[in-house]
Coordinates of C-alpha atoms in Angstrom, one line a residue:
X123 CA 100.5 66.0 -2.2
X124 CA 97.4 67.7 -1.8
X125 CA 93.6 67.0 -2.8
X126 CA 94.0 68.3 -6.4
X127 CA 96.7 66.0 -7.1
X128 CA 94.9 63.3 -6.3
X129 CA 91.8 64.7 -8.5
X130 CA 94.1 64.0 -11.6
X131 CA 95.2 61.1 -10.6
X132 CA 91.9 59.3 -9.8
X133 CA 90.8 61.4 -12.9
X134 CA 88.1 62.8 -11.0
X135 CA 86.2 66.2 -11.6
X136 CA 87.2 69.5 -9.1
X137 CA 83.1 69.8 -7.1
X138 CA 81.9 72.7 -8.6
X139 CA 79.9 73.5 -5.3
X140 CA 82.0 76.5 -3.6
X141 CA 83.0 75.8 -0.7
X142 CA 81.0 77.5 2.6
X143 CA 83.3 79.9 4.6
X144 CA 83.1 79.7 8.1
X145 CA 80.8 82.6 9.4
X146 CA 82.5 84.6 12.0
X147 CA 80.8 84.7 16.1
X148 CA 78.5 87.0 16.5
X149 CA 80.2 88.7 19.0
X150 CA 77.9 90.7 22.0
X151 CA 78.7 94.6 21.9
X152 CA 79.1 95.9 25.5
X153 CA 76.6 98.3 26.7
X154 CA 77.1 102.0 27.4
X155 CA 77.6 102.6 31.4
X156 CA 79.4 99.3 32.1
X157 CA 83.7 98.9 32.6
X158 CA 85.3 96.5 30.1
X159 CA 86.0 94.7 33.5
X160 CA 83.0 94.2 35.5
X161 CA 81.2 93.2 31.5
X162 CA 84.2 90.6 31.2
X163 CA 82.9 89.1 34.1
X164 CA 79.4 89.2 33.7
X165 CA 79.1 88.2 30.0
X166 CA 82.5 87.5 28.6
X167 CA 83.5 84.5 31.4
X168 CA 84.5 81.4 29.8
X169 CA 82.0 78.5 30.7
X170 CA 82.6 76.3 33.6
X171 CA 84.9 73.3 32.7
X172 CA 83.3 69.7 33.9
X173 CA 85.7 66.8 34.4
X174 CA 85.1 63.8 32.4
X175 CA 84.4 60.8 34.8
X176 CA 87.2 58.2 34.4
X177 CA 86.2 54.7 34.7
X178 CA 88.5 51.8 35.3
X179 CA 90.4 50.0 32.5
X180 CA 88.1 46.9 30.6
X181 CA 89.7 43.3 31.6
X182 CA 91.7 42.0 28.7
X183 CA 89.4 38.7 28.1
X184 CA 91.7 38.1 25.6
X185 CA 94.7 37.3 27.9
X186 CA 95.9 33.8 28.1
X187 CA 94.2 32.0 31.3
X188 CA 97.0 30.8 33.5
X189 CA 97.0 27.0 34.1
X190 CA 96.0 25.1 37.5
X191 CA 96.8 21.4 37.8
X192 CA 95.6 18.9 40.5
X193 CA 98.4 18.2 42.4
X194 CA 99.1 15.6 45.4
X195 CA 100.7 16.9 48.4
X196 CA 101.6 15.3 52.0
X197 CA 100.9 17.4 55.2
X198 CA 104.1 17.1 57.6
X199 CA 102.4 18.1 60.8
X200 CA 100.5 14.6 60.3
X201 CA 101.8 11.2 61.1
X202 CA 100.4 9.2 59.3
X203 CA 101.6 10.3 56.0
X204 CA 98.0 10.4 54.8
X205 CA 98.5 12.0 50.7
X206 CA 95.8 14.5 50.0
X207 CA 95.6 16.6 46.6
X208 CA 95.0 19.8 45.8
X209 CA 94.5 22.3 43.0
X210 CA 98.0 25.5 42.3
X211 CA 98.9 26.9 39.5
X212 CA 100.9 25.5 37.0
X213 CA 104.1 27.7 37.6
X214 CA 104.3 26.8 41.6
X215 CA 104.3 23.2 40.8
X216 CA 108.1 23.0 41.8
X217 CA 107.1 23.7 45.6
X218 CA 106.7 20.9 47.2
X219 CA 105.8 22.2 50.8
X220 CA 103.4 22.5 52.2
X221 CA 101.7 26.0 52.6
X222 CA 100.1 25.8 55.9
X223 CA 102.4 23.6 57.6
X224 CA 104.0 26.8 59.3
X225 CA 101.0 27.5 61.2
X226 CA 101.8 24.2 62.7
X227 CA 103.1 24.9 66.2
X228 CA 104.1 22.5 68.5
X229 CA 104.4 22.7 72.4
X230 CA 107.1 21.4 74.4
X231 CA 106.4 19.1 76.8
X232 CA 109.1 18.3 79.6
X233 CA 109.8 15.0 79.8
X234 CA 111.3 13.0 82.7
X235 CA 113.0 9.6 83.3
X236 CA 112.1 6.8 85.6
X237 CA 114.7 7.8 88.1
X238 CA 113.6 11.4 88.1
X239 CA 110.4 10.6 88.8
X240 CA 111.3 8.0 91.6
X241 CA 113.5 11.0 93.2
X242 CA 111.8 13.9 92.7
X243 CA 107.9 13.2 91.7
X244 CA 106.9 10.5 93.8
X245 CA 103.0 11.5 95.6
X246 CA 100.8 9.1 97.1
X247 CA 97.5 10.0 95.1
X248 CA 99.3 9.6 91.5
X249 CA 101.0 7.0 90.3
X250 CA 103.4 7.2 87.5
X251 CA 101.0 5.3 85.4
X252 CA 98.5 7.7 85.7
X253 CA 101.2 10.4 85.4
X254 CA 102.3 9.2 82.2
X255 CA 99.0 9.1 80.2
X256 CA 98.2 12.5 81.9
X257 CA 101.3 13.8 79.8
X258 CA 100.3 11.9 76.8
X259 CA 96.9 13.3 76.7
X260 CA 99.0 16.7 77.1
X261 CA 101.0 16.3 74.2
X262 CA 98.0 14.6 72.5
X263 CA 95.9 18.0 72.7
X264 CA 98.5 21.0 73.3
X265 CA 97.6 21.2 76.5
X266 CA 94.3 22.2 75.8
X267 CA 92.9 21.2 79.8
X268 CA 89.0 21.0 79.1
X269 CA 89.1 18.3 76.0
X270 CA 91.9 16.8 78.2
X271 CA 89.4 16.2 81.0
X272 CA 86.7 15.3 79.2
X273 CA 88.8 12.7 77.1
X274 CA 90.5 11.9 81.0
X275 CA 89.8 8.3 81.7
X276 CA 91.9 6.0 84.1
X277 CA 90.9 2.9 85.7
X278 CA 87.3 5.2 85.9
X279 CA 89.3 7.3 88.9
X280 CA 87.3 10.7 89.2
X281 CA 89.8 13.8 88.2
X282 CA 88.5 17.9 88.0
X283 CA 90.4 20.1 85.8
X284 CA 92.0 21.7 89.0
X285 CA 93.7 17.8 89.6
X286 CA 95.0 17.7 86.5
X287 CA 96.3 21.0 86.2
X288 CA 97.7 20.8 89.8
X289 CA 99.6 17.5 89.2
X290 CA 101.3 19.2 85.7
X291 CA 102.4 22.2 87.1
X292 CA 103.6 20.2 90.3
X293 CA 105.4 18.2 88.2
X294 CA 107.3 20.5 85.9
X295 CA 108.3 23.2 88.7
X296 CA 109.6 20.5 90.0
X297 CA 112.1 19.6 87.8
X298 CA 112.6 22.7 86.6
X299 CA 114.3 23.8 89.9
X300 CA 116.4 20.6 89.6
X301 CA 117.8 21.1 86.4
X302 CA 116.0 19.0 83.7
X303 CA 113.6 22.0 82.6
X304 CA 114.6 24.0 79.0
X305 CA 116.9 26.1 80.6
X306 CA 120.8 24.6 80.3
X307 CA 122.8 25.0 82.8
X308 CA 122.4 26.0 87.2
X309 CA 121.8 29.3 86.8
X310 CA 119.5 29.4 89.9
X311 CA 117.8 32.7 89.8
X312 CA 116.3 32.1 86.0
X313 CA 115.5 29.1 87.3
X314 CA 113.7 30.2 90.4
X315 CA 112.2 32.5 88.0
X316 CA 110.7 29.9 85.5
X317 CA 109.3 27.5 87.9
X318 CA 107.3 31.0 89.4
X319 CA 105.7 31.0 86.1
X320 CA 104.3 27.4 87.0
X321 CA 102.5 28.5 90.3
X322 CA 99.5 27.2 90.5
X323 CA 96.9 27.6 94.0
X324 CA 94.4 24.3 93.5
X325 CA 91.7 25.9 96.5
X326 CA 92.0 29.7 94.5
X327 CA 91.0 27.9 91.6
X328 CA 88.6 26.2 93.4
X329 CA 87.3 29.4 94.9
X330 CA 87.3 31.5 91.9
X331 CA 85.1 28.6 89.6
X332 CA 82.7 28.9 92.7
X333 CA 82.2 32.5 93.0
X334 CA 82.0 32.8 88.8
X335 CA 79.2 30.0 89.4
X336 CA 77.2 31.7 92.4
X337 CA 77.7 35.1 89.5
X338 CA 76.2 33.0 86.9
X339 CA 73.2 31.8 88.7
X340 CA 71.8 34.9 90.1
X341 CA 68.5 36.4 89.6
X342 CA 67.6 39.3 88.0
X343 CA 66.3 40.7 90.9
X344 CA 69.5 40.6 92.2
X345 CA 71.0 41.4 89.2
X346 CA 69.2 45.0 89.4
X347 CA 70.1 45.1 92.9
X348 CA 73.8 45.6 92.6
X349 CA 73.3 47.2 89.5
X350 CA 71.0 49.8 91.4
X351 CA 74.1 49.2 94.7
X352 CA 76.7 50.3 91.6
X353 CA 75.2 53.7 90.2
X354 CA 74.5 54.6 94.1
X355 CA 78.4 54.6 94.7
X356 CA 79.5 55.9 91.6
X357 CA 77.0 59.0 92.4
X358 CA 78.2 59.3 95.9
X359 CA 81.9 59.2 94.7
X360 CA 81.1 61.7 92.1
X361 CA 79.8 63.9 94.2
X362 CA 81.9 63.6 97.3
X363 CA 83.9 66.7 96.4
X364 CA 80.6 69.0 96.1
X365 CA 79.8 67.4 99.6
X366 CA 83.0 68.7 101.2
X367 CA 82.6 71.9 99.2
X368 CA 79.1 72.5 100.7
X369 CA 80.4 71.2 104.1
X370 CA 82.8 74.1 104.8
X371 CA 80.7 76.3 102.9
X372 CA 78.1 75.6 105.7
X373 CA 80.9 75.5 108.7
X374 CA 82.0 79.5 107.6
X375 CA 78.6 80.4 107.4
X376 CA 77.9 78.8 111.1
X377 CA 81.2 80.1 112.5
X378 CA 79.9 83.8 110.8
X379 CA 76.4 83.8 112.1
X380 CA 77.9 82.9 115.5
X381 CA 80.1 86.1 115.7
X382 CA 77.0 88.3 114.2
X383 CA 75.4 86.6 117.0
X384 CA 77.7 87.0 119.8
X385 CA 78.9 90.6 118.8
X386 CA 75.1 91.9 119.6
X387 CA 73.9 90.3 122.6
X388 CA 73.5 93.1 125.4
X389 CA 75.7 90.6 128.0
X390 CA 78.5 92.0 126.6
X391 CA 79.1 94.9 128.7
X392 CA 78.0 92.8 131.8
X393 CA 81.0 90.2 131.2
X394 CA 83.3 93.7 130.9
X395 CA 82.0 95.2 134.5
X396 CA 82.3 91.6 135.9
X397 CA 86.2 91.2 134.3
X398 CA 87.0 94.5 136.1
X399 CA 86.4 93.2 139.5
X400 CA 89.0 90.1 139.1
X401 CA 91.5 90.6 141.4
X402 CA 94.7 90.6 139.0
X403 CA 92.9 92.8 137.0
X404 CA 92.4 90.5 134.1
X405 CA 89.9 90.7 131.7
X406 CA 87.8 87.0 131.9
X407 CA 85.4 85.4 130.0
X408 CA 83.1 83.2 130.8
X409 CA 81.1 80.8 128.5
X410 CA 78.5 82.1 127.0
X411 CA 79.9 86.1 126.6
X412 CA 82.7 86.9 124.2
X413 CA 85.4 88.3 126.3
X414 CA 88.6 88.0 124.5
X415 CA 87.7 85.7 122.1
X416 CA 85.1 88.0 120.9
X417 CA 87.5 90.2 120.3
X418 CA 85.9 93.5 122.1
X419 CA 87.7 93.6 125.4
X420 CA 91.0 93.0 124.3
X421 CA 91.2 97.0 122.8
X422 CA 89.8 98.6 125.7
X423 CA 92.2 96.8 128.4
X424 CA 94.0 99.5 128.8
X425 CA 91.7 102.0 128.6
X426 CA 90.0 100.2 131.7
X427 CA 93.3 100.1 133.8
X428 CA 93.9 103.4 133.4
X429 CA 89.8 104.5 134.7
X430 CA 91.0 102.5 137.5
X431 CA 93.8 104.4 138.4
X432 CA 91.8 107.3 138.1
X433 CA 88.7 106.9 140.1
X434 CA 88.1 104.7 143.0
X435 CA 84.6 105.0 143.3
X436 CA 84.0 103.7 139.7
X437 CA 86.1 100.4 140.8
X438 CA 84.2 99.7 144.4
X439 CA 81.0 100.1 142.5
X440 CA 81.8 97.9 140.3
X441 CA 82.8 95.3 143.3
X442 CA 79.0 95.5 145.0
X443 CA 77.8 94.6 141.3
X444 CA 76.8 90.6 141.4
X445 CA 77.7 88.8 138.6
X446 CA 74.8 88.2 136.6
X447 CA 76.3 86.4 133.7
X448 CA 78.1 83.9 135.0
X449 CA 75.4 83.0 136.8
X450 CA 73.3 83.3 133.8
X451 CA 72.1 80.2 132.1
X452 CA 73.2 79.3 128.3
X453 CA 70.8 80.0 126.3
X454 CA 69.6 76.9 123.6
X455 CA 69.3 77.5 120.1
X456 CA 66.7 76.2 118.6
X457 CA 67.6 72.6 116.2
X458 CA 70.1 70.5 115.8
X459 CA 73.7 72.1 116.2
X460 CA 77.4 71.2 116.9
X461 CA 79.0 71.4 119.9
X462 CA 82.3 72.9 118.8
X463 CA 80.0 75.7 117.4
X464 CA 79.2 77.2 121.3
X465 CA 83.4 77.2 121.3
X466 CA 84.2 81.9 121.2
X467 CA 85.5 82.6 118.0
X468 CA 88.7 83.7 117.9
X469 CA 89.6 87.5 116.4
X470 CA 91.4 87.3 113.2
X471 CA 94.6 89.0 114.3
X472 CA 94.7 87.0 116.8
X473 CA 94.1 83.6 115.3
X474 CA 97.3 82.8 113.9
X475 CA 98.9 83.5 117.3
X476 CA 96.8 81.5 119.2
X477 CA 96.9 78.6 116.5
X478 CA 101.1 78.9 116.8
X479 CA 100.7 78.2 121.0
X480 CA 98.4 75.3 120.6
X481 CA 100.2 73.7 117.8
X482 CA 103.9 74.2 120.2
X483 CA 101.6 72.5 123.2
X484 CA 100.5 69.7 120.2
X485 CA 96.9 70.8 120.4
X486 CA 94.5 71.2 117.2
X487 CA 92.9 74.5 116.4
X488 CA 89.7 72.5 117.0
X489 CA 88.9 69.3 119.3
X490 CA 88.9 66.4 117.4
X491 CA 86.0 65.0 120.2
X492 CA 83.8 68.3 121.0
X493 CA 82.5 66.6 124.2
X494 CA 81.0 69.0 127.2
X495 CA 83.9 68.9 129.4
X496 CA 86.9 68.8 126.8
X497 CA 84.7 71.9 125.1
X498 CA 85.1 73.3 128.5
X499 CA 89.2 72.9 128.6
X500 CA 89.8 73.7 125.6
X501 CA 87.6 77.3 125.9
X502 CA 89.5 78.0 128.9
X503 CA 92.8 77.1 127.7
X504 CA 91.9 79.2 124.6
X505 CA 90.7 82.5 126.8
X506 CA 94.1 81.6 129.8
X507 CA 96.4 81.8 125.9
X508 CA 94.2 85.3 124.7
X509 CA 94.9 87.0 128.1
X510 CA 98.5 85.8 128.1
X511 CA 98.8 87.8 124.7
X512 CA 97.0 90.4 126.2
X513 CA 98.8 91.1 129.3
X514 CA 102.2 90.6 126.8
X515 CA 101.0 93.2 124.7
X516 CA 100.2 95.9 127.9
X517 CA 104.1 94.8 129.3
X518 CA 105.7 95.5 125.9
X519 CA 103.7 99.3 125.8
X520 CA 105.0 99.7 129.3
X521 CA 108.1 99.0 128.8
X522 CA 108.6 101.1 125.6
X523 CA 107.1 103.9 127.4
X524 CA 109.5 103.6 130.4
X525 CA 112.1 104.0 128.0
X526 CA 111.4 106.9 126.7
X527 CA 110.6 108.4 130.3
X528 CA 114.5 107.2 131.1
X529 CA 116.1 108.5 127.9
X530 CA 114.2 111.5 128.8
X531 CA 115.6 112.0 132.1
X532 CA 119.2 111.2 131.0
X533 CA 119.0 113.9 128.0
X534 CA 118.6 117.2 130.7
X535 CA 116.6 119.0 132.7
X536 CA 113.0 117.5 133.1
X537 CA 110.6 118.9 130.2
X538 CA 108.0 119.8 133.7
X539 CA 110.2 122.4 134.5
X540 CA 110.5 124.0 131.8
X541 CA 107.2 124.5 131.0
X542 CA 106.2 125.6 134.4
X543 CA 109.0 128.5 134.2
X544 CA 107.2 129.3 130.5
X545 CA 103.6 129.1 132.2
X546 CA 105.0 131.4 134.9
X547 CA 106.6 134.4 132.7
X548 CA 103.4 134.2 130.7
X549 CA 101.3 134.9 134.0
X550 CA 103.4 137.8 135.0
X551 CA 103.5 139.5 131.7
X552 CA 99.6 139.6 131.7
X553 CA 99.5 140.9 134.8
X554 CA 102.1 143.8 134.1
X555 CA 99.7 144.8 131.2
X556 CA 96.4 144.8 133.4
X557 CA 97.9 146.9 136.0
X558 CA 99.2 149.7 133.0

């Protein structure tokens, strides 16, 4: 059925108005020099879509209201069966319990006979009077200690919190280790391990409530005093590891300017002429010079035997030379200084050696007291251990040199020989071609 039909029906005249056709878009021609794509982009884009804010659902008031009733209801944590009303709806009428009577918790008190208490709890300050209406008031207020000493009141007998707690936990460790705690049974270690849980120290408490007091009552002076005592530590222990950075920082640079120091003094080649005219023909150093431990004797020891061998004069000239430096006084550096800094530094392929004897004799690389006269010892135990590697050193190049002069010797004819039988033909045949 369409809208002519029901013209005839309802006898009713066709509009003689025509009816208005729908005018087509004016649709935008695209300009000459632009892509169909970078126009559908610019001009032909749809609009942005914008989401319609949703809002929450309108409450039904037409919806039945549910019905509450006044209903009475008895608490069972009370005992006195007091009957109280409340308002719930109409549907949870049928549960009688109470709601909140789960939160009800109850603690257990132990409880103890006449006989256990005349074998086990007997103490001359409490009677079992007195013992019994401290437990009441314990069951009366969960153990809650401060209402039970402020509600404490027996035959007007004086009792701190520390009293009372001491005579309850007493009193059930007690007879907890004899049997009559919660624990069934004489299992002995859970037993042991339950009545630890009642420790109690009466003159700790004691001690503790007075120091929280003497914290409580200070000033503010004193307050800003600690406070002040506090940050001072925390910035020292904070910076404790830059402090020990910085300290061998400062040590290496000391130990450094002491070897730059040592390595240019002009004694140096006074303590060498003095070492020559030792009688074992060690090199020695004294003190102040560097010697060994300087490092710049030990290369040229056997250079200097060798001059010795060579040329007398050199070595008796050497013995009408006084010896100026160990005669010499030590010279002061100017400021404050440590002791174990005058100690000779020892030459770095030499350290680890000389570190390996002294640890083998038990002996630190440094003294642990730098005194004068253990500074002393220990400089002259360190320069007796350098010329030990010394002279070890010269032995070993000896002894690999006479060697080779044996394996030599056992190979042939001497190589002397046949050189001076070479120099000789040579000799001759120059000769021969003078005389022609």
């Amino acid at each position: 059925m369409n809208s002519s039909d029901i013209r005839d029906i309802l006898q009713i005249d066709a509009p003689t108005e025509p009816s208005q056709k729908k005018s087509k878009a004016n649709i935008e021609k695209r300009p000459e020099g632009i892509s169909r794509e970078l126009y559908s982009l610019i001009g032909g884009a749809p609009p942005v879509a914008f989401v319609k804010p949703t809002f929450k659902a309108r409450y039904q008031t037409k919806k039945k209201a549910t019905p509450w009733i006044l209903q009475p209801f008895v608490n069972p944590a009370r005992a006195d069966d007091l009957e109280l009303k409340h308002w719930i709806k109409a549907n949870e009428a049928d549960n009688q319990d109470y709601h909140f009577a789960k939160f009800n918790k109850v603690i257990d008190i132990i409880e103890y006979t006449d006989e256990d208490y005349e074998k086990y709890l007997t103490d001359t300050d409490w009677s079992k009077e007195e013992t019994d209406y401290l437990f009441d008031l314990c069951r009366k207020y969960d153990l809650r200690f401060p209402v039970i000493e402020d509600r404490y009141n027996f035959e007007s007998k004086p009792r701190t919190m520390e009293d009372l707690k001491d005579r309850f936990y007493t009193v059930n460790r007690k007879l907890i280790l004899q049997g009559k705690g919660p624990i069934s049974g004489d299992y002995i270690p859970d037993r042991q391990s339950l009545a630890q849980q009642y420790a109690y120290d009466k003159s700790k408490e004691v001690e503790r409530k007075n120091a929280l007091i003497m914290l409580f009552n200070r000033t503010k002076e004193q307050i800003e005093e600690e406070e002040a005592l506090f940050v001072e530590a925390k910035r020292i222990e904070s910076n404790e590891a830059r402090f020990s950075k910085e300290r061998e920082s400062l040590l290496n640079s000391l130990q450094l300017e002491q070897i730059q120091h040592m390595a240019s003094t002009p004694s140096t080649s006074l303590n060498a002429s003095s070492s020559l005219n030792s009688p074992s023909g060690i090199l020695a150093s004294s003190p102040g010079g560097i010697g060994i431990a300087g490092g710049t004797a030990g290369s040229s020891h056997s250079t200097e035997l060798k001059k010795k061998k060579k040329s007398s004069s050199i070595h008796e000239d050497s013995k009408k030379k006084p010896e100026v430096h160990e005669n010499k006084k030590e010279k002061l550096t100017p400021g404050v200084y440590v002791r174990s800094q005058k100690l000779p530094i020892v030459k770095p392929t030499m350290q680890a050696k000389v570190i390996k004897i002294l640890d083998e004799m038990g002996i630190g690389p440094r003294p642990i007291m730098p005194t004068s006269q253990i500074c002393q010892k220990f400089e002259t135990l360190q320069n007796s251990i350098l010329n030990m590697l010394e002279l070890k050193k010269v032995v070993d190049k000896t002894e690999v040199e006479h060697k080779v002069k044996v394996q030599k010797g056992r190979d042939g004819t001497p190589t002397g020989r046949k050189r001076a039988g070479s120099n000789a033909g040579s000799t001759s045949g120059a000769r021969e071609k003078r005389r022609k």
